[in-house]
Coordinates of N, CA and C and ligand atoms in Angstrom, one line a residue:
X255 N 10.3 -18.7 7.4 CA 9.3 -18.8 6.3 C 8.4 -17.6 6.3
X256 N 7.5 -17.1 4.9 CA 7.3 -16.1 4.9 C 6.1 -16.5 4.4
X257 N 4.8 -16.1 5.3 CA 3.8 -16.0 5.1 C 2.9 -14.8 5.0
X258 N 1.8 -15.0 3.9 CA 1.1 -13.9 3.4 C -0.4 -14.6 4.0
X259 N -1.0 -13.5 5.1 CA -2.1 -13.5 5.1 C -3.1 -12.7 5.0
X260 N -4.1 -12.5 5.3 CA -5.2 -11.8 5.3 C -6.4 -12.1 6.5
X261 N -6.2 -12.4 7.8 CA -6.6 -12.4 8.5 C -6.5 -11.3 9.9
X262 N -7.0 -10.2 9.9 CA -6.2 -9.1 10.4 C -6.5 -9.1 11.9
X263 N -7.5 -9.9 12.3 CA -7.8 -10.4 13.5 C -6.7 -11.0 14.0
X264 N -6.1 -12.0 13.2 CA -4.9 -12.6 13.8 C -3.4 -12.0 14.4
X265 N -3.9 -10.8 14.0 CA -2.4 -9.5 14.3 C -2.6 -8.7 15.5
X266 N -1.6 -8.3 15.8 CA -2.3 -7.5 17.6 C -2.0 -6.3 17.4
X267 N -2.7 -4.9 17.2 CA -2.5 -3.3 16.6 C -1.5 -3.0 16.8
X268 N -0.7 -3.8 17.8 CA 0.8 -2.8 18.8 C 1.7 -3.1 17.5
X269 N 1.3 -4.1 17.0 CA 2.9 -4.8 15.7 C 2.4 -3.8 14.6
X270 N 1.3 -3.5 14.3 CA 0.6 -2.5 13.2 C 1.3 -1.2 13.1
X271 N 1.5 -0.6 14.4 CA 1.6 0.5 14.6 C 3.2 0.4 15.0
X272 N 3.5 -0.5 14.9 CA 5.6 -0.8 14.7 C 5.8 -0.5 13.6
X273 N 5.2 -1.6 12.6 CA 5.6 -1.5 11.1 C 4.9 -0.2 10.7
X274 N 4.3 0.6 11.2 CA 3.7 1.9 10.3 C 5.0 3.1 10.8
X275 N 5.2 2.6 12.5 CA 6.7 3.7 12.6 C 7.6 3.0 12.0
X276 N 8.0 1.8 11.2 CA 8.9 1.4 11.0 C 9.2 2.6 9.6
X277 N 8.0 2.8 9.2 CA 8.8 3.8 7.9 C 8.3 4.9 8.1
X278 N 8.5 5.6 9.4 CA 8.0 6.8 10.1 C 6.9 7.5 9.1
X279 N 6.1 6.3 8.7 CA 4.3 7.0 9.0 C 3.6 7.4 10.2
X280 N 4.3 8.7 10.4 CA 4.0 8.6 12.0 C 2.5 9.7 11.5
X281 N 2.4 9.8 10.2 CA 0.7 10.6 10.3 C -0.2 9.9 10.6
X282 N -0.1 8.4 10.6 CA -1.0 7.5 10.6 C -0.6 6.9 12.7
X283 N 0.7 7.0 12.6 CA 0.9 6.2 14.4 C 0.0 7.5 15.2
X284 N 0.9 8.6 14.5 CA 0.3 9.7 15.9 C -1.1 9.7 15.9
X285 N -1.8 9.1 15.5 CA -3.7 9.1 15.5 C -4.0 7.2 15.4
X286 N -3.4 6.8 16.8 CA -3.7 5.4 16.4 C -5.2 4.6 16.2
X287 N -6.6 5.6 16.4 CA -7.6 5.3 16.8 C -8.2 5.4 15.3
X288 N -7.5 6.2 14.4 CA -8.2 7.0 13.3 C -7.0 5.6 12.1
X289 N -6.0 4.8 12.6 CA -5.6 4.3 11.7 C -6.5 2.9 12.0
X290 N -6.6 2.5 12.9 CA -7.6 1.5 13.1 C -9.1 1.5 12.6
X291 N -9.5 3.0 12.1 CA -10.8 2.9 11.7 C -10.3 2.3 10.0
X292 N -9.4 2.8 9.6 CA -9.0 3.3 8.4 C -8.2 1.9 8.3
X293 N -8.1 0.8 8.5 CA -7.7 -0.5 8.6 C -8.9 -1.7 8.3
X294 N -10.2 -1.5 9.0 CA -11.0 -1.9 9.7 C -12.2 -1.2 8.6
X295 N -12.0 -0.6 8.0 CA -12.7 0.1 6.9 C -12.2 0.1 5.5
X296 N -11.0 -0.6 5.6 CA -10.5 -1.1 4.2 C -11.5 -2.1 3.6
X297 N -11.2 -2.2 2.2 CA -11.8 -3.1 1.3 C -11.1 -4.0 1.7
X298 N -9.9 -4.9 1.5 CA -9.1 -6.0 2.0 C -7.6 -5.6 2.3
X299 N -7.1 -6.0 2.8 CA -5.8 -6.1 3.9 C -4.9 -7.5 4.1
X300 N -3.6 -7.0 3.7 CA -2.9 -8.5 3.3 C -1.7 -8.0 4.0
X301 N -1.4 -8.9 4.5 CA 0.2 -8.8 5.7 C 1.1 -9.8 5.3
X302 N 2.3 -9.4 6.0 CA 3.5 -10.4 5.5 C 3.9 -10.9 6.8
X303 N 4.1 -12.1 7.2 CA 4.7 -12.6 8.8 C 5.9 -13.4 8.6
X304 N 7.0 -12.9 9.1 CA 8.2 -13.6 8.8 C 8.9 -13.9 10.2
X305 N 9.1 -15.5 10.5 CA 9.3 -15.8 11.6 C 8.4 -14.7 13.2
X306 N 7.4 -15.2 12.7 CA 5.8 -14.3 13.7 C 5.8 -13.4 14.1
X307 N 6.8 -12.4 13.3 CA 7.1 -10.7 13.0 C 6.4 -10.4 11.9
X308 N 5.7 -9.4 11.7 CA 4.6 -8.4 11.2 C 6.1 -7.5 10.0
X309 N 6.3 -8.0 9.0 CA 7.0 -7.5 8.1 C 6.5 -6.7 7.0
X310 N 5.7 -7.0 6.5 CA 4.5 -6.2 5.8 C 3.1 -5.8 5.7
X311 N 3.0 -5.1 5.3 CA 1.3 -4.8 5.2 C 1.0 -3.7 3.8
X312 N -0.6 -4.4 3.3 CA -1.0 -3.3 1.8 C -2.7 -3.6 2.3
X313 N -3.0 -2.6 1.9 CA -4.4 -2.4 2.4 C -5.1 -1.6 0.4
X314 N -6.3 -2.0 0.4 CA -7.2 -1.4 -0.7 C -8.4 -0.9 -0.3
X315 N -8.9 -0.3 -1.0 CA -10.2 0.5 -1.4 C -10.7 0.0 -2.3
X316 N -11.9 -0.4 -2.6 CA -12.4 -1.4 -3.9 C -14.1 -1.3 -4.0
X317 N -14.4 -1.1 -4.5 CA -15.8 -1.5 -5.0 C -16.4 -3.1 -5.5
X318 N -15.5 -3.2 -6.1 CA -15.2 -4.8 -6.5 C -15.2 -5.2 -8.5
X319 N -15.8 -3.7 -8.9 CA -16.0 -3.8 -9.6 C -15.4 -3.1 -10.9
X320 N -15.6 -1.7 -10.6 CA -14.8 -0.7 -11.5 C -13.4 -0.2 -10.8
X321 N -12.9 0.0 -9.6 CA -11.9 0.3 -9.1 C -11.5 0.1 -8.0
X322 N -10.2 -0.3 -7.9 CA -9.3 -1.3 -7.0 C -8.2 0.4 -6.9
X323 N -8.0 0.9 -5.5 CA -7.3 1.9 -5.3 C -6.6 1.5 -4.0
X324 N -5.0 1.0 -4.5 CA -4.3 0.9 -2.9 C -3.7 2.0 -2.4
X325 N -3.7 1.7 -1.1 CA -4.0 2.9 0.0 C -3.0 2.9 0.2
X326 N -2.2 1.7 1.0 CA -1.0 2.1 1.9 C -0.5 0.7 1.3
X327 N 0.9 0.8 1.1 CA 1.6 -0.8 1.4 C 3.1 -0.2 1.8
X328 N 3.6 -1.2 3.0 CA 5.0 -0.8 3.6 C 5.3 -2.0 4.1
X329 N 6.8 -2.5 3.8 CA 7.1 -3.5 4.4 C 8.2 -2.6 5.3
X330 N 9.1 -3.6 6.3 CA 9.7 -3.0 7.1 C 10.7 -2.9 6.8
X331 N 11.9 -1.7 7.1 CA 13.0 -1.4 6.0 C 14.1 -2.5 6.4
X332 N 14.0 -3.3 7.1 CA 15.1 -4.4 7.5 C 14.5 -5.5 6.6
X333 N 13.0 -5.7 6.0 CA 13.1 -6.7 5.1 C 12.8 -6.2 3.7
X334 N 13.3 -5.0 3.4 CA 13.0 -4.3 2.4 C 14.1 -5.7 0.8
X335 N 13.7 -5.3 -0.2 CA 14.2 -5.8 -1.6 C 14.1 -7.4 -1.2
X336 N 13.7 -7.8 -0.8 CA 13.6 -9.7 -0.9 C 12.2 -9.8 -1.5
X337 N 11.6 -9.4 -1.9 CA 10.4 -9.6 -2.8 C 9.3 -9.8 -1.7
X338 N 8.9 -9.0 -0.9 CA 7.9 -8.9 -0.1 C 6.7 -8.1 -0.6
X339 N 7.2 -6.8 -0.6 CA 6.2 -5.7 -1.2 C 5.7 -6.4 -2.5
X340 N 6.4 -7.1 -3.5 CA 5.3 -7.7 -4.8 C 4.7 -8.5 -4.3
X341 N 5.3 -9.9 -3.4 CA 4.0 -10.6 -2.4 C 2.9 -10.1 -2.5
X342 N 3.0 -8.5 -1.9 CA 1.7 -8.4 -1.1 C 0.7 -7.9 -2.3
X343 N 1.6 -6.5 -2.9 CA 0.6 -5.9 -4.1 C 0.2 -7.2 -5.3
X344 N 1.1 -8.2 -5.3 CA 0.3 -9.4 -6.7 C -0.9 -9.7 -5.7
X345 N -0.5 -10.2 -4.7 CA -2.3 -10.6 -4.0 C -3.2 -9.7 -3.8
X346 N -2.7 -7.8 -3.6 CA -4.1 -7.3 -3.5 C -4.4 -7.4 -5.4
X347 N -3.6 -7.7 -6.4 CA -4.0 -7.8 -7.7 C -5.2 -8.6 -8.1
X348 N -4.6 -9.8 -7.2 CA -4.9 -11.3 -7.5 C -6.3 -10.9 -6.8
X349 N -6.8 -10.3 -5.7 CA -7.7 -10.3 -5.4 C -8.9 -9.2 -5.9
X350 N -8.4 -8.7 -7.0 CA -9.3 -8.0 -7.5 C -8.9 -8.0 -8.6
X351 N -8.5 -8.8 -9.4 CA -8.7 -9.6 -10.9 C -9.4 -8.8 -12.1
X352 N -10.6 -8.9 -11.0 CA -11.7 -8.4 -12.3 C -12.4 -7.1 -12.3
X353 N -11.6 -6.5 -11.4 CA -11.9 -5.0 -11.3 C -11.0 -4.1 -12.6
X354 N -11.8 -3.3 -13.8 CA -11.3 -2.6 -14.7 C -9.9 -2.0 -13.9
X355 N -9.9 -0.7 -13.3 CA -9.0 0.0 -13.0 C -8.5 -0.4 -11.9
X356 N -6.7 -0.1 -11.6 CA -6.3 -0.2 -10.3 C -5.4 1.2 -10.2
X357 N -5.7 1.8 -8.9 CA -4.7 3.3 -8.8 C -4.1 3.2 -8.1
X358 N -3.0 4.1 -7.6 CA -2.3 4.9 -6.6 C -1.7 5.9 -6.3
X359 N -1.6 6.6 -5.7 CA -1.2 7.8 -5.8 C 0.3 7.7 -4.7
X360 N 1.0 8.1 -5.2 CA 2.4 7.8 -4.4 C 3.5 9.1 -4.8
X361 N 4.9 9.3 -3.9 CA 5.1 10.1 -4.4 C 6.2 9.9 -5.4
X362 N 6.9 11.3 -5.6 CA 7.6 11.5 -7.0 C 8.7 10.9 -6.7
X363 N 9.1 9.5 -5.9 CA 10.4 9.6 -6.1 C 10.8 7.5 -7.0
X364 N 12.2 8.0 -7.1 CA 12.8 6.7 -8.4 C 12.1 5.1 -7.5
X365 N 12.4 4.8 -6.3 CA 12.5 3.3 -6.2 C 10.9 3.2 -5.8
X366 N 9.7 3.9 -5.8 CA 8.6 4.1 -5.9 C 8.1 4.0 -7.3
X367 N 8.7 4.7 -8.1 CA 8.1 4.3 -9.7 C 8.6 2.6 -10.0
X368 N 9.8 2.6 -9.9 CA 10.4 1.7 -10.3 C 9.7 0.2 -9.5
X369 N 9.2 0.4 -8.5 CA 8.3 -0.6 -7.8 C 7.0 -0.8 -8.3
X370 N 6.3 0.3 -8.8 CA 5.0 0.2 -9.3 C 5.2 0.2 -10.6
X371 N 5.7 -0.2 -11.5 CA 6.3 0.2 -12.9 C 6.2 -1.8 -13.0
X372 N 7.1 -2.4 -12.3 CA 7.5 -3.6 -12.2 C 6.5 -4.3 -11.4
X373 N 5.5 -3.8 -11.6 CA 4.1 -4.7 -11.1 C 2.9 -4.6 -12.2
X374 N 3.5 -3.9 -13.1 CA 2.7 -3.5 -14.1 C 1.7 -2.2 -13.9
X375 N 2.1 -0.9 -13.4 CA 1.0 -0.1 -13.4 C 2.0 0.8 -14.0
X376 N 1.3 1.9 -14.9 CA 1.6 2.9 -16.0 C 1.9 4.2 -15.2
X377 N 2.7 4.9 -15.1 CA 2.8 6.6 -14.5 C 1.2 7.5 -15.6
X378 N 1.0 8.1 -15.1 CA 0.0 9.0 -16.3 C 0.3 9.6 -16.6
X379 N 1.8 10.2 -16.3 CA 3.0 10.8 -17.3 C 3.3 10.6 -18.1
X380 N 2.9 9.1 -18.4 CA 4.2 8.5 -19.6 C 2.1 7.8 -20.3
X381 N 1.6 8.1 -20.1 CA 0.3 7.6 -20.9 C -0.2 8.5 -22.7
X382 N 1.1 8.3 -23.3 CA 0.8 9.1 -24.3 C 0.0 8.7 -25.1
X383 N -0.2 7.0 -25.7 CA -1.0 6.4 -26.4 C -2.4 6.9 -26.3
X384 N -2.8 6.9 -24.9 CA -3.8 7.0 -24.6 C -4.0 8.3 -23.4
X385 N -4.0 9.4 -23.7 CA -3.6 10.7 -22.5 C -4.7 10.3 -21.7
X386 N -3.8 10.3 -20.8 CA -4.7 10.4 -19.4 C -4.6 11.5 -18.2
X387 N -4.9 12.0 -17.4 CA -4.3 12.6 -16.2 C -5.3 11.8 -15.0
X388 N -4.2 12.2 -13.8 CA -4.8 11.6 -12.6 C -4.4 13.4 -11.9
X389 N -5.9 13.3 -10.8 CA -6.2 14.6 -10.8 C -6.3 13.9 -8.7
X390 N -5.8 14.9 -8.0 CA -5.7 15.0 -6.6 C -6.3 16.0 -6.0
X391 N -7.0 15.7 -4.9 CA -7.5 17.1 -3.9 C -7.1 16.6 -2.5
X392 N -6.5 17.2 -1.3 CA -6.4 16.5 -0.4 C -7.0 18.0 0.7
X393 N -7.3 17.2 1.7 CA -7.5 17.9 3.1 C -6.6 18.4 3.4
X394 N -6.9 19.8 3.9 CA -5.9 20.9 4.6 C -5.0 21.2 3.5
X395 N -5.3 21.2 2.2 CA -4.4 21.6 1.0 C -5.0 22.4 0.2
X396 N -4.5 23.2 -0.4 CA -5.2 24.3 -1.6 C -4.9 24.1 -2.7
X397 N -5.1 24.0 -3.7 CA -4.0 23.4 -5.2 C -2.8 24.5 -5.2
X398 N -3.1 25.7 -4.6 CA -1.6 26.5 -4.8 C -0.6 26.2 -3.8
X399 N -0.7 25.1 -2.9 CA -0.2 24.3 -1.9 C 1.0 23.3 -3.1
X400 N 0.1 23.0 -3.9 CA 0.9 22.2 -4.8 C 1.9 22.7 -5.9
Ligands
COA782 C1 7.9 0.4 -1.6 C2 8.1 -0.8 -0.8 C3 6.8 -1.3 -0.3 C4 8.8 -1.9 -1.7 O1 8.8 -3.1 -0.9 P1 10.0 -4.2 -1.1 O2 9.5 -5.5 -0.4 O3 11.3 -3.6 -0.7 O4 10.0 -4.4 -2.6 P2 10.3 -5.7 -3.5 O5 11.5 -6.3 -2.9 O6 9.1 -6.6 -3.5 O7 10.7 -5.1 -4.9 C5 9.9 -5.3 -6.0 C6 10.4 -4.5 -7.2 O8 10.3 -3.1 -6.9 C7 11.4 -2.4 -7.3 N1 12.1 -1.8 -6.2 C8 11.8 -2.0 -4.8 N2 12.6 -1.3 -4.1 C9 13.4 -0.6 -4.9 C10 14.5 0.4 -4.7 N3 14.9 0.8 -3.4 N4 15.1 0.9 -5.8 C11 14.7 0.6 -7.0 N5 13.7 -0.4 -7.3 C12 13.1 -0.9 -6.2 C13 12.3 -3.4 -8.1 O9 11.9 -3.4 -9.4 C14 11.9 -4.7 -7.4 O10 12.1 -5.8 -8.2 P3 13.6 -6.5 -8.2 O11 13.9 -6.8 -6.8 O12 13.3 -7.7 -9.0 O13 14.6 -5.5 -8.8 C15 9.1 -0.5 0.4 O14 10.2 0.1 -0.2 C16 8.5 0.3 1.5 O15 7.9 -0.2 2.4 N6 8.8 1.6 1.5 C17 8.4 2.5 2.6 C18 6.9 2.8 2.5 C19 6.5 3.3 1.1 O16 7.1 4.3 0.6 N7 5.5 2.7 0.5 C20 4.9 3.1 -0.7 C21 4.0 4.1 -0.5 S1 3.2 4.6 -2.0

């Protein structure tokens, strides 16, 4: 049976840092101290437990009010396509309802759009009605990096 919680106390970091190598985020395993702050300093945090295995996790950034920005979401690639990953992202939805905007920054590839597309969020590629751009700066990068 597949349960969705939000109780992060109830998880033990060792299973955290499985499912983060499980889809070799190892930028986040190799600094286990710096993902735990970055967990622990999230706005809310929602997991997936399937038979008392740690199968997913989606974490946000939120204000509560104007913008809902998810950070990380990864289920484990052995329970990939059974409808886990919408589990989690409808409840970080569900949990911020009434926040105007929700973002993400992810990268350029097909079963990534095609997952956020089918949750309802827009590319700002395809925002012609209404042009928009989404604009990035990251650490240790220069825009001619990009
Ligand atoms: C992205 C990710 C979280 C999706 O989780 P998931 O549990 O496999 O996704 P779901 O089964 O809930 O799929 C929901 C919808 O997303 C789309 N989708 C998911 N995986 C897909 C794939 N490989 N190819 C095409 N579409 C896909 C489909 O529209 C799917 O709906 P459908 O099953 O009715 O066709 C998962 O692939 C993952 O953990 N990837 C590695 C980490 C990662 O890249 N995270 C995103 C960082 S921005």
């Amino acid at each position: 049976m597949l349960e969705i919680k939000n109780n992060l106390r109830e998880i033990g970091f060792e299973q955290i840092i499985e499912l983060y190598n499980s889809v070799n985020w190892t930028a986040y395993t190799e600094n286990p101290v710096k993902l735990k702050e970055a967990l622990l300093n999230s706005s809310y945090v929602v997991y997936a437990i399937q038979d008392k295995k740690l199968v997913g996790l989606a974490r946000s950034i939120s204000d509560g009010v104007s913008i809902h920005y998810l950070q990380d979401i990864l289920v484990h690639p052995d329970f990939h396509k059974q409808g886990i990953g919408r589990k989690l992202l409808e409840n970080c939805l569900e949990n911020f309802k009434e926040v105007r905007t929700h973002m993400i920054l992810t990268d350029d590839e097909e079963k990534q759009i095609k997952f956020y597309e089918s949750l309802g969020y827009t590319n700002t590629k395809n925002t012609s009605k209404i042009p928009l751009n989404a604009f990035v700066k990251m650490k240790d990068l220069n825009p001619s990096d990009f």
